[in-house]
PDB file of C-alpha atoms in Angstrom:
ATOM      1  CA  UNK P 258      40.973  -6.155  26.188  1.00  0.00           C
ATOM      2  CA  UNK P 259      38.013  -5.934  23.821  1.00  0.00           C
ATOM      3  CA  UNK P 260      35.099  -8.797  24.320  1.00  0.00           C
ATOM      4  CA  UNK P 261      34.971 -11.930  23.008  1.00  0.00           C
ATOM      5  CA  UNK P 262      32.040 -11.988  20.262  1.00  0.00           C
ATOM      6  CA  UNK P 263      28.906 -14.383  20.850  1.00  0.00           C
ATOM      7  CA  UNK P 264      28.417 -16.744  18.119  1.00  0.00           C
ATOM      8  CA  UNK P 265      26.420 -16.649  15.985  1.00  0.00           C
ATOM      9  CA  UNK P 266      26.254 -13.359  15.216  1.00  0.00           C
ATOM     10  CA  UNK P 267      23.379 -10.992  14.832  1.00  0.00           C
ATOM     11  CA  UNK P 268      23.380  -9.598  11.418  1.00  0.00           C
ATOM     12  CA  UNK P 269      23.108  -5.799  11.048  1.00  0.00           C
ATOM     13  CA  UNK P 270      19.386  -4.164  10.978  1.00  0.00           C
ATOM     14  CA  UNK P 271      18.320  -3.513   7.664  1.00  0.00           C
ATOM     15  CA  UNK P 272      18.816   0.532   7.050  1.00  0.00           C
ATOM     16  CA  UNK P 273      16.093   0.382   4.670  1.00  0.00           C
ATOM     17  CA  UNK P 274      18.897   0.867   1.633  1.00  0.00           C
ATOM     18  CA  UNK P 275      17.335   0.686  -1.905  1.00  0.00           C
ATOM     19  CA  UNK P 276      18.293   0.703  -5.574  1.00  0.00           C
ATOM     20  CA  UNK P 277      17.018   2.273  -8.554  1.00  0.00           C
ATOM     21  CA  UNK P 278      15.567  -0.754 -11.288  1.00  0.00           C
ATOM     22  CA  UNK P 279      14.771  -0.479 -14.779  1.00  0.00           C
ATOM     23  CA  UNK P 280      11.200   0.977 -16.072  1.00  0.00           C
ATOM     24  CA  UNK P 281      10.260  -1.862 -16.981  1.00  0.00           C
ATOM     25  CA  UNK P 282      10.950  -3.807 -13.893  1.00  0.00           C
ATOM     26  CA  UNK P 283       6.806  -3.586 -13.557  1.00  0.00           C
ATOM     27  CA  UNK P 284       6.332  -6.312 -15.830  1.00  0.00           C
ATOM     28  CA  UNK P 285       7.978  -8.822 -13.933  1.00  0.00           C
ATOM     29  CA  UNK P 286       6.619  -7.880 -10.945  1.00  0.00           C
ATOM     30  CA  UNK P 287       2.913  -8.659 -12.458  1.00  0.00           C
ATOM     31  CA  UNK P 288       4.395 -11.689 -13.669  1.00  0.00           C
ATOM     32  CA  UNK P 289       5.828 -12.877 -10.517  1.00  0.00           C
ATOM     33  CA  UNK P 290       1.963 -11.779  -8.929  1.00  0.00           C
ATOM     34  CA  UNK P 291       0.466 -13.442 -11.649  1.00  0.00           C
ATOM     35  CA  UNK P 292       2.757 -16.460 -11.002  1.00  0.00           C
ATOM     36  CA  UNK P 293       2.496 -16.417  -6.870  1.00  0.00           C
ATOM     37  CA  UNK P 294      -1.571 -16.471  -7.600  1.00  0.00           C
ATOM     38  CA  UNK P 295      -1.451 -19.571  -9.509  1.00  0.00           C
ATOM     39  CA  UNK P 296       0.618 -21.181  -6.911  1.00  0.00           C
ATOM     40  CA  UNK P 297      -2.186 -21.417  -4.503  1.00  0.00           C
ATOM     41  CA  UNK P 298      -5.505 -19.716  -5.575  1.00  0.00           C
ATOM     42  CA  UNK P 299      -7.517 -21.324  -3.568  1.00  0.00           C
ATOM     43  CA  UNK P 300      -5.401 -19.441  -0.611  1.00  0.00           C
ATOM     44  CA  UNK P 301      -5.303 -16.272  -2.472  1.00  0.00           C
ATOM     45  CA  UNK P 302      -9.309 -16.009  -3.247  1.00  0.00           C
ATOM     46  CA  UNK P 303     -10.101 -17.313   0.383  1.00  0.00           C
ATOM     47  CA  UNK P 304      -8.339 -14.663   1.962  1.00  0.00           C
ATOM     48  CA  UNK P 305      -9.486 -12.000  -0.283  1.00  0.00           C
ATOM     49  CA  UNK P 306     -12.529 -12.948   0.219  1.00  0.00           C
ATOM     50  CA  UNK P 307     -12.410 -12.767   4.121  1.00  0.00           C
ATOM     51  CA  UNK P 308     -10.505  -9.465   3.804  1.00  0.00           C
ATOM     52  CA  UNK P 309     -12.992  -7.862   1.438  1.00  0.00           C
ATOM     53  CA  UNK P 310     -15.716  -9.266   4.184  1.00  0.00           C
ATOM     54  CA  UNK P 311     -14.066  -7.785   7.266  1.00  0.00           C
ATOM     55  CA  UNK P 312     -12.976  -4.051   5.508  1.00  0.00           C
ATOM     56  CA  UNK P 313     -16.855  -3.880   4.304  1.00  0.00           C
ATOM     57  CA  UNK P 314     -18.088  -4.786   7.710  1.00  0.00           C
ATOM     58  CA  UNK P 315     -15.622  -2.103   9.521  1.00  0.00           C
ATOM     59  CA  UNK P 316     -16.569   0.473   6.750  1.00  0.00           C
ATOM     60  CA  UNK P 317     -20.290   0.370   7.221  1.00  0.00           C
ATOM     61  CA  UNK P 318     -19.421   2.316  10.777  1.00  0.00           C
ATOM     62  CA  UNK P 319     -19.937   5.718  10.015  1.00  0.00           C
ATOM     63  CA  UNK P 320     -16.546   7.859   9.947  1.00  0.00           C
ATOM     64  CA  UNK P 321     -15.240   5.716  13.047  1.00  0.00           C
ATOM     65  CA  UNK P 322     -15.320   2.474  10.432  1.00  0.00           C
ATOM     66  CA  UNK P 323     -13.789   4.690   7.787  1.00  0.00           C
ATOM     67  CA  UNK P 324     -10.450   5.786  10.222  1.00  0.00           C
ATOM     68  CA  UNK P 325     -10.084   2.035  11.844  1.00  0.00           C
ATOM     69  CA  UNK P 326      -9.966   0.538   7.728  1.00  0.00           C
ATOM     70  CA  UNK P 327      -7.245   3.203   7.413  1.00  0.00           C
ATOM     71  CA  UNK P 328      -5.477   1.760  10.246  1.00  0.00           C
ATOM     72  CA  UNK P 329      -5.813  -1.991   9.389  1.00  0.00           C
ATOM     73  CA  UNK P 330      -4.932  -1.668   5.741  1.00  0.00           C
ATOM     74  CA  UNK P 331      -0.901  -2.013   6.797  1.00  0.00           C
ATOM     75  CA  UNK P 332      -1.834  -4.668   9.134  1.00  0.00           C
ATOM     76  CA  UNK P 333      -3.750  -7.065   6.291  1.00  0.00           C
ATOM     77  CA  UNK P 334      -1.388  -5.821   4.073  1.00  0.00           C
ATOM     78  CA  UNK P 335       1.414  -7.436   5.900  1.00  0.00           C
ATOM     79  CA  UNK P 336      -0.526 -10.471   6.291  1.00  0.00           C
ATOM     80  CA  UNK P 337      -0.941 -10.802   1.733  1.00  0.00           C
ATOM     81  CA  UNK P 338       2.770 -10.137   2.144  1.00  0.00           C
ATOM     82  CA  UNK P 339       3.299 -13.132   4.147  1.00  0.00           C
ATOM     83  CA  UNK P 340       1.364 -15.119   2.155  1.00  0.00           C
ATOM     84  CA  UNK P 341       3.635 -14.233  -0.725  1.00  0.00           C
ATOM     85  CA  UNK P 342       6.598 -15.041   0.533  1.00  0.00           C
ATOM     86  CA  UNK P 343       5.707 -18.027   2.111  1.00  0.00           C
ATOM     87  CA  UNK P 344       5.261 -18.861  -1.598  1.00  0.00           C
ATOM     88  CA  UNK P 345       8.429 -17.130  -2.930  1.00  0.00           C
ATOM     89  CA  UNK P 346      10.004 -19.435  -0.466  1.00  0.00           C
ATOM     90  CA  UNK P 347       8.438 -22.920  -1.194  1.00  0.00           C
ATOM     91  CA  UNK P 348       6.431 -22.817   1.701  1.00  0.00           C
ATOM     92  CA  UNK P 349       2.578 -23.517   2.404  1.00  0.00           C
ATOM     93  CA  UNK P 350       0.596 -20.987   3.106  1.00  0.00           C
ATOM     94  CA  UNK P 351      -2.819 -20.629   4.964  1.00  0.00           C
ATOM     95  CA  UNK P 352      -5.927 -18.448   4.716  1.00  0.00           C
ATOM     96  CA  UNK P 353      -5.133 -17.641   8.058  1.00  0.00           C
ATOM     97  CA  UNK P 354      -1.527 -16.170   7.601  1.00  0.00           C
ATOM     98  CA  UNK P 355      -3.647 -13.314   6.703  1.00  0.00           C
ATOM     99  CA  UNK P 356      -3.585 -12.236  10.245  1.00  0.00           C
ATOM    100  CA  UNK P 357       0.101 -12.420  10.599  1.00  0.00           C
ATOM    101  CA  UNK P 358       0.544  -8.752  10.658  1.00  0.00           C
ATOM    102  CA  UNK P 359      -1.731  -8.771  14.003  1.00  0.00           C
ATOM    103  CA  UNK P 360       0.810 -11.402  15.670  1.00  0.00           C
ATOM    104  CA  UNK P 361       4.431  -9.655  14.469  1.00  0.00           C
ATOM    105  CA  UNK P 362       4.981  -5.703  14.574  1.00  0.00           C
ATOM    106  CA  UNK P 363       1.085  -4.596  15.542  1.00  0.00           C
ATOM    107  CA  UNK P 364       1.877  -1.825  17.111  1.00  0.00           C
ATOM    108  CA  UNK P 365       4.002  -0.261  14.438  1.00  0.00           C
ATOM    109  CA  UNK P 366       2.061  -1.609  11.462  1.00  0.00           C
ATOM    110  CA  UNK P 367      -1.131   0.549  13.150  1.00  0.00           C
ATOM    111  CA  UNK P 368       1.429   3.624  13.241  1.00  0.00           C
ATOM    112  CA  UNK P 369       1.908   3.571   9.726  1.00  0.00           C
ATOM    113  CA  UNK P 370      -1.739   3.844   9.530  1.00  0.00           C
ATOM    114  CA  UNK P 371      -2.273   6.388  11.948  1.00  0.00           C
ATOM    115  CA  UNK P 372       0.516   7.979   9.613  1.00  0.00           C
ATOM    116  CA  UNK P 373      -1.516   7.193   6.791  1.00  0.00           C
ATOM    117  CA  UNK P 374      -5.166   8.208   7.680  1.00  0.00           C
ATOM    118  CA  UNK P 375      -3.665  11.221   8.515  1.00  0.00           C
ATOM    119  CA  UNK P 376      -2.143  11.829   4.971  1.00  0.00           C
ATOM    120  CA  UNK P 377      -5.348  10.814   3.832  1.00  0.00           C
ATOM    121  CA  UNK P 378      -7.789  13.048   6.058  1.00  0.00           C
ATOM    122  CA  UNK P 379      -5.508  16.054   5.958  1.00  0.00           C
ATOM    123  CA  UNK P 380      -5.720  16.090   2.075  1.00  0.00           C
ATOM    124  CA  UNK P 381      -9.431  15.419   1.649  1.00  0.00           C
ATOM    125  CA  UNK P 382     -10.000  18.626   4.637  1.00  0.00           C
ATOM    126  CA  UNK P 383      -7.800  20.527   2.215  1.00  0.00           C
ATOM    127  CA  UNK P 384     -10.275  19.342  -0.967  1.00  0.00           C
ATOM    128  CA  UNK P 385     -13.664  20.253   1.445  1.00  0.00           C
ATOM    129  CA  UNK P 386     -12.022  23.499   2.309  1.00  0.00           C
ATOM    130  CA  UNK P 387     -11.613  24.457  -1.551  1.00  0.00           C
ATOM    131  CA  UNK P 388     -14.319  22.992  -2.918  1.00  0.00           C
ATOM    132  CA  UNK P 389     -16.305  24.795  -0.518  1.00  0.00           C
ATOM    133  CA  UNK P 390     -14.395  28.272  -0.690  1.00  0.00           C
ATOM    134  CA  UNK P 391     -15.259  28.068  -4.255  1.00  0.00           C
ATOM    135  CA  UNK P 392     -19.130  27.624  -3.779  1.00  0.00           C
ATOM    136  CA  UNK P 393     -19.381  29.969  -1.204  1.00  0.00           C
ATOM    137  CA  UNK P 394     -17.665  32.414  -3.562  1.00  0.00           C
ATOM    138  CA  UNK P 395     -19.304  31.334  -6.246  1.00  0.00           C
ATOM    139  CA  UNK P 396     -22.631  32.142  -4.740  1.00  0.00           C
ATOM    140  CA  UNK P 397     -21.752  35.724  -3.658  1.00  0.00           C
ATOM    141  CA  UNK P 398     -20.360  36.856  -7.174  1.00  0.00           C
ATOM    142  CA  UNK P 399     -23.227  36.011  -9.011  1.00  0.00           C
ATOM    143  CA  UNK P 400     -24.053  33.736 -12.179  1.00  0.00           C
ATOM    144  CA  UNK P 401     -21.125  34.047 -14.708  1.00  0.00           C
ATOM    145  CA  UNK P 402     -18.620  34.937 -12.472  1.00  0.00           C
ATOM    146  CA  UNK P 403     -19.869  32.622  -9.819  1.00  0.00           C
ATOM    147  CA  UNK P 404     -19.506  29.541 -11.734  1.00  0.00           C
ATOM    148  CA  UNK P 405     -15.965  30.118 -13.301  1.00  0.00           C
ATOM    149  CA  UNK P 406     -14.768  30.633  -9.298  1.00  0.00           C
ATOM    150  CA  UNK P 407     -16.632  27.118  -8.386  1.00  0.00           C
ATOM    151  CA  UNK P 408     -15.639  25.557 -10.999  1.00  0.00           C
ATOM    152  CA  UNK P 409     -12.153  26.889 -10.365  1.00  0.00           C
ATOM    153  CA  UNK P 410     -12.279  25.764  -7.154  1.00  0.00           C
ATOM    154  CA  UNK P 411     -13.107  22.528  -8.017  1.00  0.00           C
ATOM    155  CA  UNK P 412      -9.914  22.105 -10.287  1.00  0.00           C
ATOM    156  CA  UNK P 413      -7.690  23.525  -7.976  1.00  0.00           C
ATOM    157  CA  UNK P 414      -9.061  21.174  -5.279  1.00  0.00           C
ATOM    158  CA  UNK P 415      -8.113  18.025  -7.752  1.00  0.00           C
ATOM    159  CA  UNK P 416      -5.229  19.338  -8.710  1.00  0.00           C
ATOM    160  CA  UNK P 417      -3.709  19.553  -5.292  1.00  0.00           C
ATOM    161  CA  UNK P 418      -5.335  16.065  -4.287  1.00  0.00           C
ATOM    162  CA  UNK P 419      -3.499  14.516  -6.815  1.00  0.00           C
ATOM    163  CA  UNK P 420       0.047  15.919  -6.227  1.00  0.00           C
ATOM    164  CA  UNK P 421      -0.590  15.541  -2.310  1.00  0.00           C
ATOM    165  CA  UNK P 422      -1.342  12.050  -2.522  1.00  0.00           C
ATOM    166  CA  UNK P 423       1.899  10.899  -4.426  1.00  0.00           C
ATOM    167  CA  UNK P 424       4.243  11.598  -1.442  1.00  0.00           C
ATOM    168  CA  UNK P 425       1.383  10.113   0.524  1.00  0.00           C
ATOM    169  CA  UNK P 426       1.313   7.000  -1.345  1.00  0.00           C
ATOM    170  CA  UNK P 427       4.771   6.850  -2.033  1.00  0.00           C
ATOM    171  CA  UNK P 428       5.714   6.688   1.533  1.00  0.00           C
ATOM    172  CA  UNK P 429       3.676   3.800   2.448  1.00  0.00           C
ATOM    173  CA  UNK P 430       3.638   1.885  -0.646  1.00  0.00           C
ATOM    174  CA  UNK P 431       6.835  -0.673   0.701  1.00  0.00           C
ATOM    175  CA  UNK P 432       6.209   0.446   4.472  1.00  0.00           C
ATOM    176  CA  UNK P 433       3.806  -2.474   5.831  1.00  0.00           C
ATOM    177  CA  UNK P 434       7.378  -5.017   4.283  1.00  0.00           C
ATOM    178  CA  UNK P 435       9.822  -2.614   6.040  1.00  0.00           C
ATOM    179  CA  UNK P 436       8.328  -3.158   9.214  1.00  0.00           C
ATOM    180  CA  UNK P 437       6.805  -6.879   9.185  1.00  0.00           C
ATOM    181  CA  UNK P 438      10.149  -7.881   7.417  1.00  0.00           C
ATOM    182  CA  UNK P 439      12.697  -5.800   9.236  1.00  0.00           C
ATOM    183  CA  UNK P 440      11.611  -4.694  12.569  1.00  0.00           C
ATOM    184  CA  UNK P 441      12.019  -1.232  11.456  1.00  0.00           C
ATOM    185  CA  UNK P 442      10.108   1.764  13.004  1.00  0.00           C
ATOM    186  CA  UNK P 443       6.915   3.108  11.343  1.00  0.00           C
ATOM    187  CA  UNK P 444       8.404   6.230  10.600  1.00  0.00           C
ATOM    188  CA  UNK P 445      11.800   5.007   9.131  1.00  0.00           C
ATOM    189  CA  UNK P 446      10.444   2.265   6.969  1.00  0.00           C
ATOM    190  CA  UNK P 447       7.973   5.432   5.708  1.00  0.00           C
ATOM    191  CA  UNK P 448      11.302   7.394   5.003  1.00  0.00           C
ATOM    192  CA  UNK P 449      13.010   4.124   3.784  1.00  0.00           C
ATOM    193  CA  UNK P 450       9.790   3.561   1.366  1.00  0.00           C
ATOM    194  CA  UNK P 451       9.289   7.804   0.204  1.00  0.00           C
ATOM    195  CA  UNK P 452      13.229   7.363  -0.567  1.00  0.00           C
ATOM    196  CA  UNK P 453      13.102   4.270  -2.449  1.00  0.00           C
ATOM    197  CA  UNK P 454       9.868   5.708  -4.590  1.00  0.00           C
ATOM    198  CA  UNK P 455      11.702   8.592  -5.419  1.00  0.00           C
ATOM    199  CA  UNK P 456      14.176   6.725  -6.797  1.00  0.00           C
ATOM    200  CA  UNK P 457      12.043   4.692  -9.097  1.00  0.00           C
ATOM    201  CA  UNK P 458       9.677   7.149  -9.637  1.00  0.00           C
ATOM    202  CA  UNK P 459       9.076   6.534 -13.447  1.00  0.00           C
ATOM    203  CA  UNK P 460       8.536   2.776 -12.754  1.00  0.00           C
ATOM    204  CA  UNK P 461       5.856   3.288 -10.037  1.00  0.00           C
ATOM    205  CA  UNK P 462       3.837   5.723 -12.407  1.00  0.00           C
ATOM    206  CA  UNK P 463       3.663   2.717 -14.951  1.00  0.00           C
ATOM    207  CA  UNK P 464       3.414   0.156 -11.987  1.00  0.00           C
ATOM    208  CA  UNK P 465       0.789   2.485 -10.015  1.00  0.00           C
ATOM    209  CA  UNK P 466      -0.881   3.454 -13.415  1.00  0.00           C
ATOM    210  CA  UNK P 467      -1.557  -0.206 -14.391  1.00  0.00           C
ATOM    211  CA  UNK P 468      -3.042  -1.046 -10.972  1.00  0.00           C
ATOM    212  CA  UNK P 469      -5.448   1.877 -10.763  1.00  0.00           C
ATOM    213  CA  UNK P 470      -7.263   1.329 -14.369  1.00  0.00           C
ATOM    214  CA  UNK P 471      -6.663  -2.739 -13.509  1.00  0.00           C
ATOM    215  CA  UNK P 472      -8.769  -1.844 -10.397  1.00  0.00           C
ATOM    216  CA  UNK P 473     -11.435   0.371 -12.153  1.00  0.00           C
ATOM    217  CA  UNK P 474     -12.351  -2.912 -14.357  1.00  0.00           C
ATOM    218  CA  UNK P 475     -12.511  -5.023 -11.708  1.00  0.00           C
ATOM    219  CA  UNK P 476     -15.004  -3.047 -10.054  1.00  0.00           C
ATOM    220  CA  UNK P 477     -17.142  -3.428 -12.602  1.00  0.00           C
ATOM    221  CA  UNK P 478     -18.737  -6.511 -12.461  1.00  0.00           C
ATOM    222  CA  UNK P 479     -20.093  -6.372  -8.743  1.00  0.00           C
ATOM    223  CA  UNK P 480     -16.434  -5.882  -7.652  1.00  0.00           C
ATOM    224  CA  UNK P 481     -15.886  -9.608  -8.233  1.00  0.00           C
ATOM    225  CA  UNK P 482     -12.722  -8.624 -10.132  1.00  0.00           C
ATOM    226  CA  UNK P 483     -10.950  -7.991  -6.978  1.00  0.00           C
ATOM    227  CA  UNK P 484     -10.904 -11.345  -6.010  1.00  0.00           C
ATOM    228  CA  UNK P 485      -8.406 -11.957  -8.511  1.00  0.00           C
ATOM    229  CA  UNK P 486      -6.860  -7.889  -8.625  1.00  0.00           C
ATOM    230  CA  UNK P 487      -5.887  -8.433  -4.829  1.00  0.00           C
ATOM    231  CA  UNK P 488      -3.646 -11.232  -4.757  1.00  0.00           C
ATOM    232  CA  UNK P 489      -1.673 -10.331  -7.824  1.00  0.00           C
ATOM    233  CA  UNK P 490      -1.551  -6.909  -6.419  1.00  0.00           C
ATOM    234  CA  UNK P 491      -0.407  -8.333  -2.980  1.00  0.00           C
ATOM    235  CA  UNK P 492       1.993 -10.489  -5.095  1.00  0.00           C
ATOM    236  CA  UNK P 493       3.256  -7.859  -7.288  1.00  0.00           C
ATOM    237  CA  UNK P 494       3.933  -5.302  -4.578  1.00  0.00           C
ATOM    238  CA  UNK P 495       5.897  -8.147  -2.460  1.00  0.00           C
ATOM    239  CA  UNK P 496       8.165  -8.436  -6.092  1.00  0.00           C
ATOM    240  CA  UNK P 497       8.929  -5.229  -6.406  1.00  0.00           C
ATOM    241  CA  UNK P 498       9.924  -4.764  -2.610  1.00  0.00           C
ATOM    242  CA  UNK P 499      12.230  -7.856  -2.809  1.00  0.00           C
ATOM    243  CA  UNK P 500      13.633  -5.957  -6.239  1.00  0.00           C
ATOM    244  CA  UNK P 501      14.089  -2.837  -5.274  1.00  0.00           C
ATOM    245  CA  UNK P 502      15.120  -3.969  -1.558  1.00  0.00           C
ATOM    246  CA  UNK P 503      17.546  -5.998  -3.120  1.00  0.00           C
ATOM    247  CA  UNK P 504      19.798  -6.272   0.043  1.00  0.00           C
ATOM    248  CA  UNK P 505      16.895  -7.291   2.350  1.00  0.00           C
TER     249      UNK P 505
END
C-alpha cells in the first residue's frame, strides 16, 4: 500500500524549460524596464549608485579586484532582479534588497561566476596569446611582411573574441534568475540559460545589440548614464526571463 501524500504539496522543481518568443519581444521588455524604473526611481538610482560604488572600489585591486567583480556580478545581479520583481508583484522594494542575492543561493550564484570569470579569462589568454604570436612574428619577418602577420593577428584575435563570448554570454545571461528564482544548480541554470538563448537567438542579437550601443552613450557623459542604463537593463532582463521562462 502506497503512502498517503502530505498536503500541501511541493510543486515540481523548475527544469529550466523555455520557449521561443517573437523578435520583437525586445521591445516590450525595454518597455516593461522602462516602466519598472518609473515605479520607484528613487530605489533604482540608489542602488545603482551603491553598486557602481562597491564594483569600482573592488576593481581598483589589481587583478585580484578584477576576478572577485567577476564573481559578484551574479550575486548583485540577483539582487536588481529582486528588486524587479518585487515591483512586477506590487510590492515595495528597498535599496537594500540589493543584497538579496548574498542572503538566498550565495554559494551557487558565486559558481556561476567562477563559471563566468573563467569564460572570460580563458578567452582574453586566447586574445594575449594571438595578439602576441602575431607581434612576435611580425618582428622576425621584417617590415612588409611583418605588419600584414600583426595585423593579422590582431583580426584573428577579435574575431575569435567575439564568437567565444556569445556562448559565454549566452549561458549566463538568465542564469543569476535560474538560480535565485528556482534553486537550481549553477551549472544547470547555465545549460537551462545557453538552451533558452539558442532558442531566441535572433531576439537577443537585437536585445543584446540595443544594450551594448545604449551602454556606449551612457558612458559618455562621466558614466552618469548608467544610473539610468542599469535599472532598465536590470528591469528588462527580469522581462524577458519571466517571457521566455514562461512556466516559471
Amino acid at each position: 500500500m502506497s503512502e498517503s501524500p502530505q498536503f500541501p504539496i511541493s510543486p515540481a522543481p523548475f527544469k529550466g524549460d523555455s520557449r521561443e518568443v517573437d523578435a520583437g519581444a525586445c521591445f516590450d521588455w525595454l518597455a516593461q524596464g522602462w516602466a519598472m524604473f518609473l515605479a520607484h526611481p528613487g530605489i533604482w538610482l540608489g542602488a545603482s549608485i551603491l553598486l557602481l560604488v562597491i564594483l569600482m572600489a573592488i576593481s581598483i585591486v589589481p587583478l585580484f579586484g578584477q576576478i572577485a567583480a567577476h564573481l559578484l556580478v551574479p550575486l548583485f545581479g540577483a539582487g536588481m532582479l529582486h528588486i524587479s520583481r518585487t515591483i512586477a508583484d506590487g510590492g515595495e522594494p528597498q535599496i537594500g534588497d540589493l543584497f538579496a542575492g548574498f542572503r538566498r543561493q550565495a554559494g551557487q550564484l558565486v559558481m556561476v561566476g567562477v563559471f563566468f570569470a573563467i569564460g572570460v579569462f580563458g578567452i582574453a589568454l586566447i586574445a594575449f596569446l594571438l595578439i602576441s604570436g602575431g607581434l612576435l612574428g611580425g618582428a622576425i619577418s621584417g617590415r612588409i611582411g611583418g605588419f600584414g602577420i600583426a595585423f593579422g593577428g590582431f583580426m584573428l584575435a577579435g574575431l575569435l573574441v567575439m564568437l567565444l563570448s556569445v556562448p559565454v554570454i549566452m549561458a549566463t545571461w538568465f542564469a543569476p534568475a535560474l538560480v535565485y528564482f528556482h534553486d537550481m544548480p549553477a551549472l544547470a541554470a547555465m545549460k537551462a540559460s545557453f538552451a533558452a538563448g539558442a532558442k531566441n537567438w535572433l531576439v537577443m542579437v537585437i536585445f543584446g545589440t540595443f544594450l551594448v550601443v545604449a551602454a556606449f552613450f551612457a558612458m559618455l557623459p562621466l558614466g552618469l548614464g548608467l544610473l539610468l542604463w542599469l535599472p532598465i537593463f536590470s528591469a528588462a532582463v527580469y522581462a524577458s526571463y519571466r517571457d521566455i521562462f514562461a512556466g516559471a
